[in-house]
Coordinates of C-alpha atoms in Angstrom, one line a residue:
X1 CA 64.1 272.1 65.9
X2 CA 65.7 268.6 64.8
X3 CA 63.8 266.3 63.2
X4 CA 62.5 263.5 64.7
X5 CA 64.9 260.3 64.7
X6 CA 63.0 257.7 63.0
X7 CA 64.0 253.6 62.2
X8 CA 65.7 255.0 58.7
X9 CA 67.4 257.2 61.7
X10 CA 68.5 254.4 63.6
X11 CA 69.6 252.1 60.7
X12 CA 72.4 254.3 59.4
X13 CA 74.0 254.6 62.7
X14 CA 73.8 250.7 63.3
X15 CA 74.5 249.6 59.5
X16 CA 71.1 248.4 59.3
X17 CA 68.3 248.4 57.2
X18 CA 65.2 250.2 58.7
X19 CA 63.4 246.8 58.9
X20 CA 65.8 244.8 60.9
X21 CA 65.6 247.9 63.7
X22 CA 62.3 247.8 63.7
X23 CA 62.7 243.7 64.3
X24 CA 65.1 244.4 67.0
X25 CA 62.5 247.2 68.7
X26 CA 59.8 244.7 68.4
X27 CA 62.0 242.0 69.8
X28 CA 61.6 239.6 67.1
X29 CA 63.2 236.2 67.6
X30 CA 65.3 236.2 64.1
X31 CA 67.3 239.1 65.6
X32 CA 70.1 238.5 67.8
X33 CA 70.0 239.6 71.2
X34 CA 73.3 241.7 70.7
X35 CA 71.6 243.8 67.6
X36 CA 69.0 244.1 69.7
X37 CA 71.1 245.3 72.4
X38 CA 73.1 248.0 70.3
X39 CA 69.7 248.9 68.3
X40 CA 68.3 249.9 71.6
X41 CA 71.5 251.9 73.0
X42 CA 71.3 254.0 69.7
X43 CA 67.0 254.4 69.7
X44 CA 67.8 255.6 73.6
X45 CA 70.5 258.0 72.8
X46 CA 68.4 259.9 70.3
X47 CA 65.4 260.1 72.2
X48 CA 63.6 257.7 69.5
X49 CA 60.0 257.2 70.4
X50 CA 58.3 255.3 67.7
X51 CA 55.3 256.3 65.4
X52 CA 52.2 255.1 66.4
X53 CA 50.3 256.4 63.4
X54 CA 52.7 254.8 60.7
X55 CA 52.0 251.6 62.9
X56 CA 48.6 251.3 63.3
X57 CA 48.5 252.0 59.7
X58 CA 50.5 249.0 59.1
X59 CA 48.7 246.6 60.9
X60 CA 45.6 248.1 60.1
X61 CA 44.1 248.9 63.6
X62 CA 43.6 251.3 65.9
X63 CA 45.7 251.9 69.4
X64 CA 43.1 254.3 70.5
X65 CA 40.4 254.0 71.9
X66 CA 37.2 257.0 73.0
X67 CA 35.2 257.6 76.3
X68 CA 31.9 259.5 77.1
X69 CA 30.6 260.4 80.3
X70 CA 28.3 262.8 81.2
X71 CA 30.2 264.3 83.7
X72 CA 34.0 264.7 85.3
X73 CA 34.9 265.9 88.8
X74 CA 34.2 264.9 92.3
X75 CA 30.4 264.8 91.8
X76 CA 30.8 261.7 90.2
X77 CA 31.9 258.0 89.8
X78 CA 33.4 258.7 86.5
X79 CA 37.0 259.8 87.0
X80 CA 37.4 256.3 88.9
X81 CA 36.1 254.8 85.7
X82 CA 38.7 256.7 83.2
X83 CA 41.2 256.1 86.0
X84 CA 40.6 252.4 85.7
X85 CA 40.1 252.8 81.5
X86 CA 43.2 254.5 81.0
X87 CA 45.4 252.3 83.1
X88 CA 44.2 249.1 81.5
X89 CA 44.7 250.8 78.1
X90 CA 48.4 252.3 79.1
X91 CA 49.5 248.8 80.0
X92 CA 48.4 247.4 76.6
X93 CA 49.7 250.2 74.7
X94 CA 46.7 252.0 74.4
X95 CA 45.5 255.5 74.6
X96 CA 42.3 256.8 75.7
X97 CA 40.5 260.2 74.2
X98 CA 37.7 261.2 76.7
X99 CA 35.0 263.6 76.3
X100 CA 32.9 265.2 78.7
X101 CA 28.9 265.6 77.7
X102 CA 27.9 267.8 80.5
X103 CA 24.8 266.0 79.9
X104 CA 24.1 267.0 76.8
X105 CA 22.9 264.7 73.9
X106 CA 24.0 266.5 70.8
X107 CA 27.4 266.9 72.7
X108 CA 27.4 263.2 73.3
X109 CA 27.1 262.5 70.1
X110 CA 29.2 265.4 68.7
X111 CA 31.9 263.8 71.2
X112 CA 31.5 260.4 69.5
X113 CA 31.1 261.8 66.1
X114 CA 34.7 263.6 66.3
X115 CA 36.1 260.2 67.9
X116 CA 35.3 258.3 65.1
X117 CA 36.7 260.7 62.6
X118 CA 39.7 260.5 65.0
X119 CA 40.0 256.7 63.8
X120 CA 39.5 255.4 67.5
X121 CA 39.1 251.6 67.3
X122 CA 35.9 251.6 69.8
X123 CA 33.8 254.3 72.0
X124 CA 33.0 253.2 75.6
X125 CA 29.6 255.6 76.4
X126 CA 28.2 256.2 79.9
X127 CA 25.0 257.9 78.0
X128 CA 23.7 260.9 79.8
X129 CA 20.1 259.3 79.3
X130 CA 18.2 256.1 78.3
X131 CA 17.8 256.9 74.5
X132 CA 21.1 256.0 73.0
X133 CA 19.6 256.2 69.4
X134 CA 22.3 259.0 68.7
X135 CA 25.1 257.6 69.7
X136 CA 24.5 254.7 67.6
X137 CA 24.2 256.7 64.9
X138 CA 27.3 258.9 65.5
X139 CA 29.2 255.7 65.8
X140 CA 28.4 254.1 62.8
X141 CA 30.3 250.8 62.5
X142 CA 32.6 251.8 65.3
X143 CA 32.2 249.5 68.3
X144 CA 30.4 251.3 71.5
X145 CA 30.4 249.5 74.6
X146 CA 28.2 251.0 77.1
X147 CA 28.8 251.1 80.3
X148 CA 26.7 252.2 84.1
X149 CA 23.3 251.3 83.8
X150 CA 20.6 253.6 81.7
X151 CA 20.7 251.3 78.5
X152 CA 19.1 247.7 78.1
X153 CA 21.4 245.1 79.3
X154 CA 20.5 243.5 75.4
X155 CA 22.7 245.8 73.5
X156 CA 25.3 244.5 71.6
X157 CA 28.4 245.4 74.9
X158 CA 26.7 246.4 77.8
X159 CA 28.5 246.8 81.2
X160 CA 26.2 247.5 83.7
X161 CA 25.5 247.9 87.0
X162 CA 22.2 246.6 88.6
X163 CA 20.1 248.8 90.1
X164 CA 17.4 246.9 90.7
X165 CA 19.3 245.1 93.6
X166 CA 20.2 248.4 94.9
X167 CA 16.7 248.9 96.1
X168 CA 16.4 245.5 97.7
X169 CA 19.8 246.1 99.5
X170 CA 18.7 249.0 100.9
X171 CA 15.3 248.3 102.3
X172 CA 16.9 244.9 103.7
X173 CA 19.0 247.3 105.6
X174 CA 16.7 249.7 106.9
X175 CA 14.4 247.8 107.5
X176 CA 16.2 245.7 109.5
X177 CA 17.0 248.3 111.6
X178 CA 13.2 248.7 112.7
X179 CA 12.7 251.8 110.0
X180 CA 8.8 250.6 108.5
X181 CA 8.5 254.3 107.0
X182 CA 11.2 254.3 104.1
X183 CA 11.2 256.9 101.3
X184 CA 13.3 257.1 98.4
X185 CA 14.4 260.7 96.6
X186 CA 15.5 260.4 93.6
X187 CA 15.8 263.3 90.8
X188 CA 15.1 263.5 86.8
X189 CA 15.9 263.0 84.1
X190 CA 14.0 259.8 84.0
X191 CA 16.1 257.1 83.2
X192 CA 16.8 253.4 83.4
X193 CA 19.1 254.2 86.2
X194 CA 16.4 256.0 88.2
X195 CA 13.4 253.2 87.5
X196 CA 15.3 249.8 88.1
X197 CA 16.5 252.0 92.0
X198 CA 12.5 252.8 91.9
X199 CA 11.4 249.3 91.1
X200 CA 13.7 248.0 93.1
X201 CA 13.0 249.6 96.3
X202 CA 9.2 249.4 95.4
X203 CA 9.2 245.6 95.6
X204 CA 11.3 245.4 98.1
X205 CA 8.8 247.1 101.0
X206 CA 6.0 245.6 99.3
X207 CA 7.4 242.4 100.1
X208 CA 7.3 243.5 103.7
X209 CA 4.3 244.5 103.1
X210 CA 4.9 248.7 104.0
X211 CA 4.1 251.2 101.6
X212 CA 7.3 252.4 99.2
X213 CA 7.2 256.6 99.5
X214 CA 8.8 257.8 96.1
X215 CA 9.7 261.3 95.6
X216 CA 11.5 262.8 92.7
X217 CA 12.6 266.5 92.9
X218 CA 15.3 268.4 90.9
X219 CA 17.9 267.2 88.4
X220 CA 20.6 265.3 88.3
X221 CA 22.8 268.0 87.1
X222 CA 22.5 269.7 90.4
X223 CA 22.1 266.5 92.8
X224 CA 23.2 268.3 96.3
X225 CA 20.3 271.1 95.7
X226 CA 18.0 268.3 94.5
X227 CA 18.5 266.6 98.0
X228 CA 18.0 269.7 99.8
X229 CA 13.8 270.5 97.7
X230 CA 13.0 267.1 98.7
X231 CA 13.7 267.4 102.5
X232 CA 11.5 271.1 102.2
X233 CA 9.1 269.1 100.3
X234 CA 8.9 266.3 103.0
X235 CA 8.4 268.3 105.9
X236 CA 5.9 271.0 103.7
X237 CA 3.2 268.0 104.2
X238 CA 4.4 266.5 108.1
X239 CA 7.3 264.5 110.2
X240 CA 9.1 263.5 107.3
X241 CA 9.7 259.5 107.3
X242 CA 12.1 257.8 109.9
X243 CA 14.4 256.3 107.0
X244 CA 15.7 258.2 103.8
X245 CA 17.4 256.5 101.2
X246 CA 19.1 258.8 97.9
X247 CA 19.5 258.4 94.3
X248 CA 23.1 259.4 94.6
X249 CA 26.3 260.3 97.7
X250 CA 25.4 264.0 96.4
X251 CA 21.5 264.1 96.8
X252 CA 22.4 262.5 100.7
X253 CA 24.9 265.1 101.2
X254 CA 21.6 267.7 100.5
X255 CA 19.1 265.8 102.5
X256 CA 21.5 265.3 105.8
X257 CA 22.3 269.2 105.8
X258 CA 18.7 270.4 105.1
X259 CA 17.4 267.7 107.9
X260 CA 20.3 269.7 110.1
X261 CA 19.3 273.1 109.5
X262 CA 15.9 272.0 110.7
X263 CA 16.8 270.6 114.1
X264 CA 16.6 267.2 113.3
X265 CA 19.6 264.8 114.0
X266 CA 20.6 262.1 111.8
X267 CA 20.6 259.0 112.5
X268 CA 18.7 260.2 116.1
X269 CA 15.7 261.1 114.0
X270 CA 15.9 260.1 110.4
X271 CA 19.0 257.5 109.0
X272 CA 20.2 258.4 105.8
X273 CA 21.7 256.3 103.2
X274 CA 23.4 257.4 99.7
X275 CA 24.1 255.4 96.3
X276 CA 28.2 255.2 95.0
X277 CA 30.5 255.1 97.7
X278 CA 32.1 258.6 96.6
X279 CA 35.0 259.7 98.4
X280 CA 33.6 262.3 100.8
X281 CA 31.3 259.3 102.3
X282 CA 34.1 258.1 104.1
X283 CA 35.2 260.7 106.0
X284 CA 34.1 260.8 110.1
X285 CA 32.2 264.0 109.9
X286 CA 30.0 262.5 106.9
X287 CA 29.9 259.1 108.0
X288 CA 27.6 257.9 104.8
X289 CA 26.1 254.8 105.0
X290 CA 25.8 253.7 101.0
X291 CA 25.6 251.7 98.5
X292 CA 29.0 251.0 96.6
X293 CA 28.9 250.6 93.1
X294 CA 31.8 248.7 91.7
X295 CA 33.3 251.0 88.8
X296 CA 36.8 250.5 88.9
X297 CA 35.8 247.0 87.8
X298 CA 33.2 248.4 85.2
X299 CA 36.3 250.8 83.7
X300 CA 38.8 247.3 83.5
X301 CA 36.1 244.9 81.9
X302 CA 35.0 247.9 79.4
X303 CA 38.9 248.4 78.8
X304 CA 39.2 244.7 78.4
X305 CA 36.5 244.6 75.8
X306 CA 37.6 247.6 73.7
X307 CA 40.8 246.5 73.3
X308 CA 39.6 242.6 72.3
X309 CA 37.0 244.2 70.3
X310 CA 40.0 246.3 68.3
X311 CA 42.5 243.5 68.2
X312 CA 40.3 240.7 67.3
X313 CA 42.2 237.6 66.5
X314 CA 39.5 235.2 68.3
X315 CA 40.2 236.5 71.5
X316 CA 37.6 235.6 74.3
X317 CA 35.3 238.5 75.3
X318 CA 32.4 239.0 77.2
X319 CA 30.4 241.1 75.4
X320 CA 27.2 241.7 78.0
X321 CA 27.9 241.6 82.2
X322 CA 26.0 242.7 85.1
X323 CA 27.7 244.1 87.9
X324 CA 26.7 244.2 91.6
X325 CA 26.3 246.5 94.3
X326 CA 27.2 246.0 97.6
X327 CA 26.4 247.5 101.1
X328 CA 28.6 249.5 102.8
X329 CA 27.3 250.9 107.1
X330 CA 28.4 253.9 108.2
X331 CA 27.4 256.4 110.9
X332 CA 24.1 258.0 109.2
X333 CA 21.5 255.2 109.4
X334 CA 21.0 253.5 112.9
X335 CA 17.9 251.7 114.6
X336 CA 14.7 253.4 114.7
X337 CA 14.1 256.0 117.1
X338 CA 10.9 254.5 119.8

């Protein structure tokens, strides 16, 4: 195999020293634009692509930069994060190294652990639950911005997502549909995720003065199946409530299919709504109405951040933001059935 043409490479060819090519690569206004021309004929011609470790070792920095989440795939909202993360890093010239946690802490922090040692110049974490004590340690002195919405919106970079108003979205849409019997299923772990959707939703109907039904059933890790135990549960004790609303797309998925198998139509005889706008909710047989959580937005700011917080140089950040959710109707909640 040939060895790899470096600026020394480039130099001989063009009768220059390996400084003045790198000047020329770098565009660097005491080179004229005909060197810089020829340097880049020459660096083309022999497939030059340049060293990003020798760089970054130069200047001092990293142009990587590590992700977390607890989970890849179509169950979840985090591939549209690293979609957004790694585009935002590409077009500043920097990499991303993602991990998957499976919801495991010591893989979490294993995951960050090896990042670190992998010289990254800051971790973006979508913890897998509310205690983020080893992360923190795994990091050390390496930045971590976390991101989604289980830590407290008080750590150092925090990009989250309020859940809270989640709750009050929902019941403001049910409700106003004529639903006055509302539960909410959610599923454990227990989280900050889980309790700002519970609180949320709790002062909401209390507002309206009806009575919030909360049930939790099954895990996270399985949220379809969890969806499912909570409809069996539901109808175990009576006519199960005229209004659903789900932790997660995934858990509403279980609950519409299980209210199916039992005869009962939705939205004829219980409306269901989800929580993340996943794909699959907008197709015309699923028809989920949910609740759309903005995390192509998250994945930019927290790519935004990373880089700032790895180039430095005074540049304006915004270390702490909350973001939003908003309401999106579909077919599976409609008015209350008289």
């Amino acid at each position: 195999m040939a060895d790899r043409p470096t600026l020394k490479t480039i130099g001989q060819i063009a009768g220059l020293s390996h400084v003045a090519v790198s000047k020329a690569l770098r565009d660097a206004p005491d080179i004229s634009a005909a060197t810089k021309e020829r340097v880049r004929k020459i660096a083309d011609e022999l497939g030059y692509t340049p060293n990003l470790a020798a760089r970054n070792l130069y200047l001092r920095r990293s142009s990587a930069i590590g992700m977390v989440v607890p989970a890849m795939g179509d169950s979840t909202a985090y591939d549209l994060v690293f979609n957004e993360v790694s585009a935002a890093a590409a077009a500043m010239d920097f990499c991303v190294m993602l991990g998957s946690s499976h919801r495991d802490t010591q893989l979490e922090a294993r995951h960050c652990a090896m990042m670190v040692g992998n010289q990254v110049g800051a971790i973006i974490v979508a913890p897998c639950t509310s205690d983020i004590s080893r992360i923190k340690a795994a990091c050390a002195s390496t930045p971590v911005i976390f991101i989604g919405g289980k830590t407290d919106p008080e750590e150092q970079y925090a990009l989250l997502c309020d859940y809270r108003r989640s709750g009050v979205l929902a019941v403001e849409h049910l409700a106003g549909l004529g639903h006055r019997d509302i539960a909410l299923l959610t599923y454990g772990p227990s989280n900050r995720t889980v309790s700002q959707k519970e609180e949320g939703f709790a002062e909401a109907m209390e507002r309206r003065q009806l009575t919030p039904r909360i049930l939790r059933s099954g895990d996270a890790a399985d949220a379809l199946q969890a969806g499912v135990d909570a409809v069996e549960t539901l109808l175990e004790s009576g006519p199960p409530p005229t209004a659903l609303w789900c932790a997660s797309d995934y858990m509403a998925i279980g609950v519409m299919d299980a209210l199916r198998r039992r005869g009962l139509s939705v939205p004829g005889d219980v409306s269901v709504m989800g929580h993340d706008d996943l794909f699959f909710g907008r197709y015309p047989d699923v028809g989920l109405t949910t609740l759309h959580t903005p995390m192509a937005e998250i994945g930019r700011a927290a790519a935004e951040l990373a880089i700032a917080l790895i180039e430095g140089g005074g540049r304006e950040v915004c270390p702490r933001q909350i973001f939003r959710p908003s309401l999106v109707v579909r077919g599976s909640t409609g008015p209350v059935r008289l």
